[in-house]
Coordinates of C-alpha atoms and ligand atoms in Angstrom, one line a residue:
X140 CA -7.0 8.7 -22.5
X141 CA -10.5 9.6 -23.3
X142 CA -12.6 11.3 -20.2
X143 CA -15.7 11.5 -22.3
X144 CA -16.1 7.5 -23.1
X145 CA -15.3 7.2 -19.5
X146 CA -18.2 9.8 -18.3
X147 CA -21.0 8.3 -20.9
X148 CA -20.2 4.4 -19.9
X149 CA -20.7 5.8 -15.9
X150 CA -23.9 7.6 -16.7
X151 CA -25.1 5.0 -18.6
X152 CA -24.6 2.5 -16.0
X153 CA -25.2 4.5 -13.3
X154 CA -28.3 6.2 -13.5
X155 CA -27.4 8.8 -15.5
X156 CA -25.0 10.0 -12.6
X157 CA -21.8 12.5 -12.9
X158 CA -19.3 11.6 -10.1
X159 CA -15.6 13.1 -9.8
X160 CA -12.9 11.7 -12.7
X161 CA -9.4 10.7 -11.7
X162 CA -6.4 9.8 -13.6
X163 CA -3.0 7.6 -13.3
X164 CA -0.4 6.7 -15.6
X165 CA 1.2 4.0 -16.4
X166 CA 5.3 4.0 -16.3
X167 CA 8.5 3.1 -18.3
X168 CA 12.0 2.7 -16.6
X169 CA 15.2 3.4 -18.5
X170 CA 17.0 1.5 -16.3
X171 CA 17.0 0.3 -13.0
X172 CA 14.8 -3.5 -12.8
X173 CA 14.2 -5.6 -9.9
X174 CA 16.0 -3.2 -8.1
X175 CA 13.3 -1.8 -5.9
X176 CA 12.7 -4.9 -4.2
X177 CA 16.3 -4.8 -3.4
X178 CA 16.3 -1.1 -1.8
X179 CA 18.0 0.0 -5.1
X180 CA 17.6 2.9 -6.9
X181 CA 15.0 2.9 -10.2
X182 CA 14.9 5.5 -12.9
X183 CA 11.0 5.4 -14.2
X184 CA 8.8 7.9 -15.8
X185 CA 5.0 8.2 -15.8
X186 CA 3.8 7.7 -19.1
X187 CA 0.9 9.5 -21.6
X188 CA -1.2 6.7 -21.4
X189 CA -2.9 5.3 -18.2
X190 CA -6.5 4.9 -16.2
X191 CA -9.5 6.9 -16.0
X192 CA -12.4 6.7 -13.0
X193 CA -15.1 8.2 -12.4
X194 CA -16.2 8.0 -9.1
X195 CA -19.5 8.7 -7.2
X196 CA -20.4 7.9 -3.4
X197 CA -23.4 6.1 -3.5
X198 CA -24.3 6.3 0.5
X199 CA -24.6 2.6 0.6
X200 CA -21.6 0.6 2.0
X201 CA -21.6 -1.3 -1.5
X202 CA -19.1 -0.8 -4.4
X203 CA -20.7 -0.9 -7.2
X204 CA -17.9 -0.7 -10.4
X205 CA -18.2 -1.0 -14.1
X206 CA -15.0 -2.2 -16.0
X207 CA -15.6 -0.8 -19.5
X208 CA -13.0 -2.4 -21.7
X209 CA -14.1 -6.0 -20.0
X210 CA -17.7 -5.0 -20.2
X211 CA -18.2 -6.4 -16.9
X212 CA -19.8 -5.3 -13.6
X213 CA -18.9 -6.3 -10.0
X214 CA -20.6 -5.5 -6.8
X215 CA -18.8 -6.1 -3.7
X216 CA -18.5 -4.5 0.2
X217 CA -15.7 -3.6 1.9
X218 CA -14.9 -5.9 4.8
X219 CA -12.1 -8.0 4.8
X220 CA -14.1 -11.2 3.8
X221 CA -16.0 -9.5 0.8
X222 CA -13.2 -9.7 -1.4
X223 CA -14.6 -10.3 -4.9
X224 CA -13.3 -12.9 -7.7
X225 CA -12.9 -11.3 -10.7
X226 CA -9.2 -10.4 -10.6
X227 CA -9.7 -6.8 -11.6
X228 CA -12.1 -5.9 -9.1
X229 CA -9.6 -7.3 -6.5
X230 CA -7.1 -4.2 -7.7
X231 CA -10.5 -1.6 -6.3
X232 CA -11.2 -3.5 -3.6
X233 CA -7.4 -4.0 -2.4
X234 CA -7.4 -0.4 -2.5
X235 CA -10.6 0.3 -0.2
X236 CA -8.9 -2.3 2.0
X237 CA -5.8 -1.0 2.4
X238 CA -6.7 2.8 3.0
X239 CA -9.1 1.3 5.1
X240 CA -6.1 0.1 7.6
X241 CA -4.5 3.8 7.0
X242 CA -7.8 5.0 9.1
X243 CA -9.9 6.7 5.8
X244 CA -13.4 6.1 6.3
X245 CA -14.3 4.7 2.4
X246 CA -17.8 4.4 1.9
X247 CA -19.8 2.8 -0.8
X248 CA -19.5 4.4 -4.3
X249 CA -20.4 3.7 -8.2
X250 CA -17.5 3.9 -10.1
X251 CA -16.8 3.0 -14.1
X252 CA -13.0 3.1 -15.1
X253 CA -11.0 2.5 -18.8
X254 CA -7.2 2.6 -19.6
X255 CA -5.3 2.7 -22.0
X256 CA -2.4 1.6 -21.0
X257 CA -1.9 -2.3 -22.6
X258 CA -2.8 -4.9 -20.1
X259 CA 0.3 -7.1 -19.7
X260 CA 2.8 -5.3 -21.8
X261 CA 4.9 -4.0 -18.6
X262 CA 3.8 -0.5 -18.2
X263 CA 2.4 -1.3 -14.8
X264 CA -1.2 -1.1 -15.7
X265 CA -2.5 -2.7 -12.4
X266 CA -0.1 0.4 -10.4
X267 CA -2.1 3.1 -12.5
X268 CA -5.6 1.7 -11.7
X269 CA -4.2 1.5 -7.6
X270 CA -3.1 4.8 -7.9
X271 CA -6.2 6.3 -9.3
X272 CA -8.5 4.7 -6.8
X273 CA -5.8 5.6 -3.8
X274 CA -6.2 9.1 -4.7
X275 CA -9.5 9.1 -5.5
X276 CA -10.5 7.9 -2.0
X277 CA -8.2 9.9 -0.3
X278 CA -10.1 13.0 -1.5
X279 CA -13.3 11.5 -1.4
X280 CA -13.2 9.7 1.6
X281 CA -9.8 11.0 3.2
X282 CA -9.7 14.7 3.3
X283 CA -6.5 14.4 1.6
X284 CA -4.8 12.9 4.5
X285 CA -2.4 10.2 3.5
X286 CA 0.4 12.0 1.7
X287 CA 1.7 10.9 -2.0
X288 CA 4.2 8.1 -0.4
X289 CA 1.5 5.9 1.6
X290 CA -0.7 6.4 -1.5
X291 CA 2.2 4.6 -3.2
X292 CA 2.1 2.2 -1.1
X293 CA -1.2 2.0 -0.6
X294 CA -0.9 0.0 -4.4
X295 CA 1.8 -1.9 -3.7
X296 CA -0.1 -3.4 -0.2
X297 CA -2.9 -4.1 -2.5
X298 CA -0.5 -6.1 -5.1
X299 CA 1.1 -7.7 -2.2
X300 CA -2.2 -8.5 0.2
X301 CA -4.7 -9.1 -2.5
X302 CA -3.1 -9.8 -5.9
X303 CA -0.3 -12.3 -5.0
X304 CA 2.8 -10.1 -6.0
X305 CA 5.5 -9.6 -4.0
X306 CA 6.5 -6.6 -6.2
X307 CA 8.7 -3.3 -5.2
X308 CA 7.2 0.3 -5.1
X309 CA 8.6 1.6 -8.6
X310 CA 5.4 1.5 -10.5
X311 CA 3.1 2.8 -8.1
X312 CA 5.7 5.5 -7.0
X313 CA 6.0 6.4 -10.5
X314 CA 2.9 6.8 -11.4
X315 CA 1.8 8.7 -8.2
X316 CA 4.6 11.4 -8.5
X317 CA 5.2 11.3 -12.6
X318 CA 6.2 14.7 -13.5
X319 CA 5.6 15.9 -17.3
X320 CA 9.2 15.6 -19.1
X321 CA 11.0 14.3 -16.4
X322 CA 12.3 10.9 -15.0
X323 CA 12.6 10.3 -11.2
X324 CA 15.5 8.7 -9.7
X325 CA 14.1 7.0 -6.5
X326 CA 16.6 5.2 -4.4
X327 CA 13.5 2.4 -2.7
X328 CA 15.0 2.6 0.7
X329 CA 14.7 5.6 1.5
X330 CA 12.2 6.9 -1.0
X331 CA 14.2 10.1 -1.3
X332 CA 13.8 11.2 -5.2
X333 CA 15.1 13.5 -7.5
X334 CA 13.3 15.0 -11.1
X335 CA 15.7 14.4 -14.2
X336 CA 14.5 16.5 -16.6
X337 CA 14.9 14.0 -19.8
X338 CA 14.7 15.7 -23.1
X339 CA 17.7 13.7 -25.2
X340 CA 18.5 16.0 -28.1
X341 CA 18.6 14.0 -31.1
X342 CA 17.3 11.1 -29.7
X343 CA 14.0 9.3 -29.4
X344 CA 12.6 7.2 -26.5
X345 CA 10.3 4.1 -27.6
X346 CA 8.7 0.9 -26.9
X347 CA 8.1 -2.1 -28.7
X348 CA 5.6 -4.2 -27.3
X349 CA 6.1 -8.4 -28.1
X350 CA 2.5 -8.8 -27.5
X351 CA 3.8 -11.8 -25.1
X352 CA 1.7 -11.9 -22.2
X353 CA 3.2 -14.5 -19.6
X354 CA 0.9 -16.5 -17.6
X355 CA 3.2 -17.7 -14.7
X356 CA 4.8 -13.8 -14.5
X357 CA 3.9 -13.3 -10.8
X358 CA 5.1 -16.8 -9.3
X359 CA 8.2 -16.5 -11.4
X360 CA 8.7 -12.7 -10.1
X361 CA 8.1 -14.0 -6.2
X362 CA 10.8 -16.5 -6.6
X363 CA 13.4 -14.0 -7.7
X364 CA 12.7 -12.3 -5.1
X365 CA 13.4 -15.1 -2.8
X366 CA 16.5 -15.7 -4.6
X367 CA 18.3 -12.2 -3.6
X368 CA 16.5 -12.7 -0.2
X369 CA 18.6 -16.0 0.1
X370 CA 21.6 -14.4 -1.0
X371 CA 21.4 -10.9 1.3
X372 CA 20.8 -13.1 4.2
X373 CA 23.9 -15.5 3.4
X374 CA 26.2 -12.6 2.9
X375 CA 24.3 -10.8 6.1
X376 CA 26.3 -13.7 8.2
X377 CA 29.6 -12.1 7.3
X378 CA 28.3 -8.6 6.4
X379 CA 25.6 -7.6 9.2
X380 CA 25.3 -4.1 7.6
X381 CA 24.0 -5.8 4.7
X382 CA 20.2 -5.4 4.8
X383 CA 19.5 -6.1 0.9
X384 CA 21.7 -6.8 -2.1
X385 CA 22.1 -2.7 -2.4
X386 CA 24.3 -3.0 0.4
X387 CA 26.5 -6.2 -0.8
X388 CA 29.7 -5.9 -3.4
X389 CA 30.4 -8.7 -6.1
X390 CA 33.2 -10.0 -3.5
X391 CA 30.8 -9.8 -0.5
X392 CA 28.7 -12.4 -3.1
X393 CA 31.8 -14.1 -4.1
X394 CA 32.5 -15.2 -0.8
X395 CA 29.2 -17.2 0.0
X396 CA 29.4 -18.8 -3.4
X397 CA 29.8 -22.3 -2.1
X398 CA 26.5 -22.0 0.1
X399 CA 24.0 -20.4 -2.0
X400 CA 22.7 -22.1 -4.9
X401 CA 24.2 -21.2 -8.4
X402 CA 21.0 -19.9 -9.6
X403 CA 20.2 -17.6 -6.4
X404 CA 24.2 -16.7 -7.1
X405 CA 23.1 -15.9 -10.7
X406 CA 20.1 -13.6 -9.4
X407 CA 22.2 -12.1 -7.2
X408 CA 25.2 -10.9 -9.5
X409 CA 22.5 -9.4 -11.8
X410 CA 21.3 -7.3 -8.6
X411 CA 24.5 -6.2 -7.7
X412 CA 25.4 -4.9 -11.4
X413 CA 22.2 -2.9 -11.8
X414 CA 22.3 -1.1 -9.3
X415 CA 25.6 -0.2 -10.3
X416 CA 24.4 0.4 -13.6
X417 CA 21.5 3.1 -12.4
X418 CA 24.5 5.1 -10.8
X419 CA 26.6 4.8 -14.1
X420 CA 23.8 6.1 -16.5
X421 CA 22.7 9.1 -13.6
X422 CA 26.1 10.3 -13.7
X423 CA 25.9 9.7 -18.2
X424 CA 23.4 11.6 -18.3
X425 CA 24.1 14.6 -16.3
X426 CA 27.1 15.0 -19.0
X427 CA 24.6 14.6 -21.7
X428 CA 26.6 11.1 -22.8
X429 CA 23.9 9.1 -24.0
X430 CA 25.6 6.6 -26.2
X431 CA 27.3 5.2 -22.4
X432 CA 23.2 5.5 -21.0
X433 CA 22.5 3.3 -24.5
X434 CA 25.8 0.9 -23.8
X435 CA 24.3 0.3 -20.2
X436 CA 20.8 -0.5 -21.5
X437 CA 21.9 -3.2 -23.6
X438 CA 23.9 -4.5 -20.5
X439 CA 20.8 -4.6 -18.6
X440 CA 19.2 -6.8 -21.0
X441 CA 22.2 -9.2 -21.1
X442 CA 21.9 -9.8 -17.6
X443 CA 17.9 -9.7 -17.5
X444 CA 18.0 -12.4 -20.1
X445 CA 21.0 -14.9 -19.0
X446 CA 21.4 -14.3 -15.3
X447 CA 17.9 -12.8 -14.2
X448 CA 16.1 -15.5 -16.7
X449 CA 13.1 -13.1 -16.9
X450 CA 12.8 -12.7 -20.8
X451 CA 12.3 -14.5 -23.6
X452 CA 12.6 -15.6 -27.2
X453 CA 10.5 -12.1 -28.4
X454 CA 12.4 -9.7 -26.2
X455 CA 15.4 -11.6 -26.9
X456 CA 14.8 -10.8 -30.7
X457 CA 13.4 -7.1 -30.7
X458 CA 16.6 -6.6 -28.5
X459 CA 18.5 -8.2 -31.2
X460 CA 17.1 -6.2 -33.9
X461 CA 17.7 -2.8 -32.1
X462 CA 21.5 -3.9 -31.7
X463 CA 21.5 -4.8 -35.6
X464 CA 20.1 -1.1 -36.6
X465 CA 22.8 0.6 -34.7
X466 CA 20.7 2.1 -32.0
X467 CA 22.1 3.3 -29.3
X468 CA 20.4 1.4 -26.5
X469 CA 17.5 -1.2 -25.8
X470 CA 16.4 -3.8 -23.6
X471 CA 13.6 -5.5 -22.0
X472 CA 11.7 -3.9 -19.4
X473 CA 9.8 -4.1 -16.4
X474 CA 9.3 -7.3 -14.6
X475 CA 9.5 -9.6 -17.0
X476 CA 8.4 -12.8 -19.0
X477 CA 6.7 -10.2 -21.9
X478 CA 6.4 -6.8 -22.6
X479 CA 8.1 -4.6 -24.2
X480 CA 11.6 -3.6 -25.1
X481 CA 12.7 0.3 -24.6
X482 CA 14.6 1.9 -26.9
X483 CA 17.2 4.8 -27.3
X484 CA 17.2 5.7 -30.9
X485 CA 18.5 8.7 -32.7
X486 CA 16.0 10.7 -34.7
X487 CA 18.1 10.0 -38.3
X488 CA 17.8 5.4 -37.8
X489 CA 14.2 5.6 -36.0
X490 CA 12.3 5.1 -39.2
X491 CA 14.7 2.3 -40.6
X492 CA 14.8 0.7 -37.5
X493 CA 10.9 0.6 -36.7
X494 CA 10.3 -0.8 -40.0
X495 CA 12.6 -3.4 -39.8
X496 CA 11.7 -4.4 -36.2
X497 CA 8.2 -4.8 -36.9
X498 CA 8.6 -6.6 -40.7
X499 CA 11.3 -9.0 -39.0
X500 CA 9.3 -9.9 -35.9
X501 CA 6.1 -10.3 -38.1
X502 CA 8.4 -12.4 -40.3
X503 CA 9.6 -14.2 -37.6
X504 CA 6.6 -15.0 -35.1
X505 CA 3.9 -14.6 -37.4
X506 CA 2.2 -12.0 -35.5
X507 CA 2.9 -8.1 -35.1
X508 CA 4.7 -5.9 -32.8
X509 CA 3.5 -2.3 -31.1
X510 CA 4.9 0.4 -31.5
X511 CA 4.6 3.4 -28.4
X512 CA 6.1 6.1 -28.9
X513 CA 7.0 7.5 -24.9
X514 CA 5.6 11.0 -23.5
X515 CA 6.6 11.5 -20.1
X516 CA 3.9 12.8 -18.3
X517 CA 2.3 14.0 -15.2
X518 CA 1.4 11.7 -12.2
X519 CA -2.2 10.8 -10.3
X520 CA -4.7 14.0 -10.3
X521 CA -8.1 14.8 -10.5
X522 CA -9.8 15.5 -14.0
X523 CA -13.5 17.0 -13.1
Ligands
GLA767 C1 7.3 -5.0 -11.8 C2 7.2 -4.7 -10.3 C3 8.1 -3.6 -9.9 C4 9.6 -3.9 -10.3 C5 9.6 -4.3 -11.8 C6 11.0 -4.8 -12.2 O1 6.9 -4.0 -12.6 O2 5.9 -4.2 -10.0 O3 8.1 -3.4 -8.5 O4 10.1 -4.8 -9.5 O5 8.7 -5.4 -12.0 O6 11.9 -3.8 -12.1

């Protein structure tokens, strides 16, 4: 991330201005997907790469902000009916909104922002540009009064209200309270969380992007949600302590079988086995047994990909690939449709195995893979 491109782009556009510069990350998850929605538990990281603002109140009640990798500016207010159209803006301006409702008093401000995380590639880009602005505003305009949860979900009302996604609160929890080198477990009920130092001897964590960028991601991710909604409330009828699909059992599913549809049945049984699988690889890794972490990841892509139905012919193949160079875990990740696959190589195959990935997939699709090598990193904060 590169403060300095970000603090010429904002003088230049603004008068020759400094403001204040805030950060966010973007995230990966080892394992735990479309649990969150669910009240599961997610394992996610906050990532090296991620968003930069700067930020300067402009005592008008106008936002004026600069996207510098679109090269495009947006001016909006911040009522309720100001809303603007460009899709990005609406991530900023869900924001203001939304700690708007939390009582902060946001003003106008100028404000240019750049990322590097990749747009689309499932490293929750749009959580680390709602983090950055909810903590931005909550110093700027907030005193520091919401505390790092609300800010959390400050991101994921905004995705909800403003952007049309129904999504949990991993990424935007993730990226608010990344610590450098660790992973958080975060059981999305109760938001209580735990830092798992992750420093696998011997081993290598990385991402390879299938450049696949799905158009029809967020309906498709609102109507799997629906799905285990359908099936936690036809299993509530038998089970009333069953508020989501974290509370339910593969028999609890079994018995409403006949009255849910196969495919919410399908959703469902994925659900159920995740969550099961986040508790298997916890306890792996506390005895340092990563090849049963690996075996668990691959499961996770088995189900993401046959009963979940959220990946595709890329994923499909990088996963492949991985299983064909012997490493020790990979799957799809994040929400879906695209993106990248994560993988859990040890340090001897990792050069055999990148090769290969990205000489078979350009073989194979015609275009190139990305390669991202992961540094788990620290979470939203202020730069200058
Ligand atoms: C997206 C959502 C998250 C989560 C993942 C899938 O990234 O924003 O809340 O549901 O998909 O695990």
């Amino acid at each position: 991330m590169d403060i300095e491109h970000v603090r010429s782009r904002f003088k230049k556009h603004f008068d020759g201005a400094e403001g204040y510069v805030y950060a966010s990350p973007g995230r990966i998850n080892l394992i735990g997907e479309h649990t969150d929605y669910n009240g599961g538990f997610v394992f996610p990281g906050a990532i090296n790469k991620g968003m930069i603002a700067e930020i300067r109140p402009n005592r008008t009640d106008k936002v004026r902000a600069y996207s510098i990798d679109l090269k495009d500016k947006v001016e909006f207010g911040l009522n309720e009916e100001d809303a603007p159209r460009a899709s990005w803006a609406r991530y900023i301006f869900g924001v203001c909104r939304e700690m708007i409702k939390r009582g902060v008093e946001v003003k106008g401000f100028d404000t240019a922002f750049a990322g590097d995380v990749p747009l689309g590639a499932g490293m929750s880009s749009s959580a680390a540009l709602e983090s950055t602005y909810a903590f931005a505003l909550n110093e700027l305009f907030g005193e520091g009064k919401i505390d790092k949860f609300e800010l959390a979900k400050v991101g994921q009302a905004t995705e909800h209200n403003y952007c049309g996604v129904k999504c949990g609160i991993m990424d935007q929890f993730a990226s608010v309270f990344g610590k450098e080198g660790s992973l958080i477990l975060l059981d999305c009920r109760s938001l209580e969380y735990q830092y798992f130092p992750f420093k696998p001897e011997g081993y290598r964590l990385v991402l390879l992007d299938s450049v696949v960028k799905h158009k029809l991601a967020s309906s498709a991710y609102n109507k799997r949600r629906e799905s285990c909604e359908n099936a936690a409330a036809a299993i509530r009828k038998n089970h009333p302590e069953v508020e989501f699909l974290r509370d339910a059992t593969m028999d609890m599913l079994n018995e409403v079988k006949s009255e849910i549809s196969e495919e919410d049945y399908m959703r469902a049984e994925y659900v159920i086995g995740e969550i099961q699988r986040v508790r298997d690889v916890c306890n792996a890794l506390e005895k340092g047994d990563y090849e049963t972490v690996g075996q668990k990841m691959y499961e996770t892509h088995y189900g993401m990909s046959k009963l979940y139905e959220v990946s595709c012919e890329e994923l499909d193949f990088l996963n492949d690939c991985a299983k064909k160079n012997g490493v020790t875990g990979s799957r799809m990740m994040g929400g879906g449709f695209g993106g990248c696959t994560i993988n859990l190589v040890k340090d001897e195959l990792y050069d055999a195995f990148i090769a290969d990935a990205k000489e078979s997939f350009k073989a194979t699709f015609g275009r190139s893979s990305k390669v991202y090598d992961v540094v788990i990193s620290d979470g939203s904060r202020r730069l200058a």
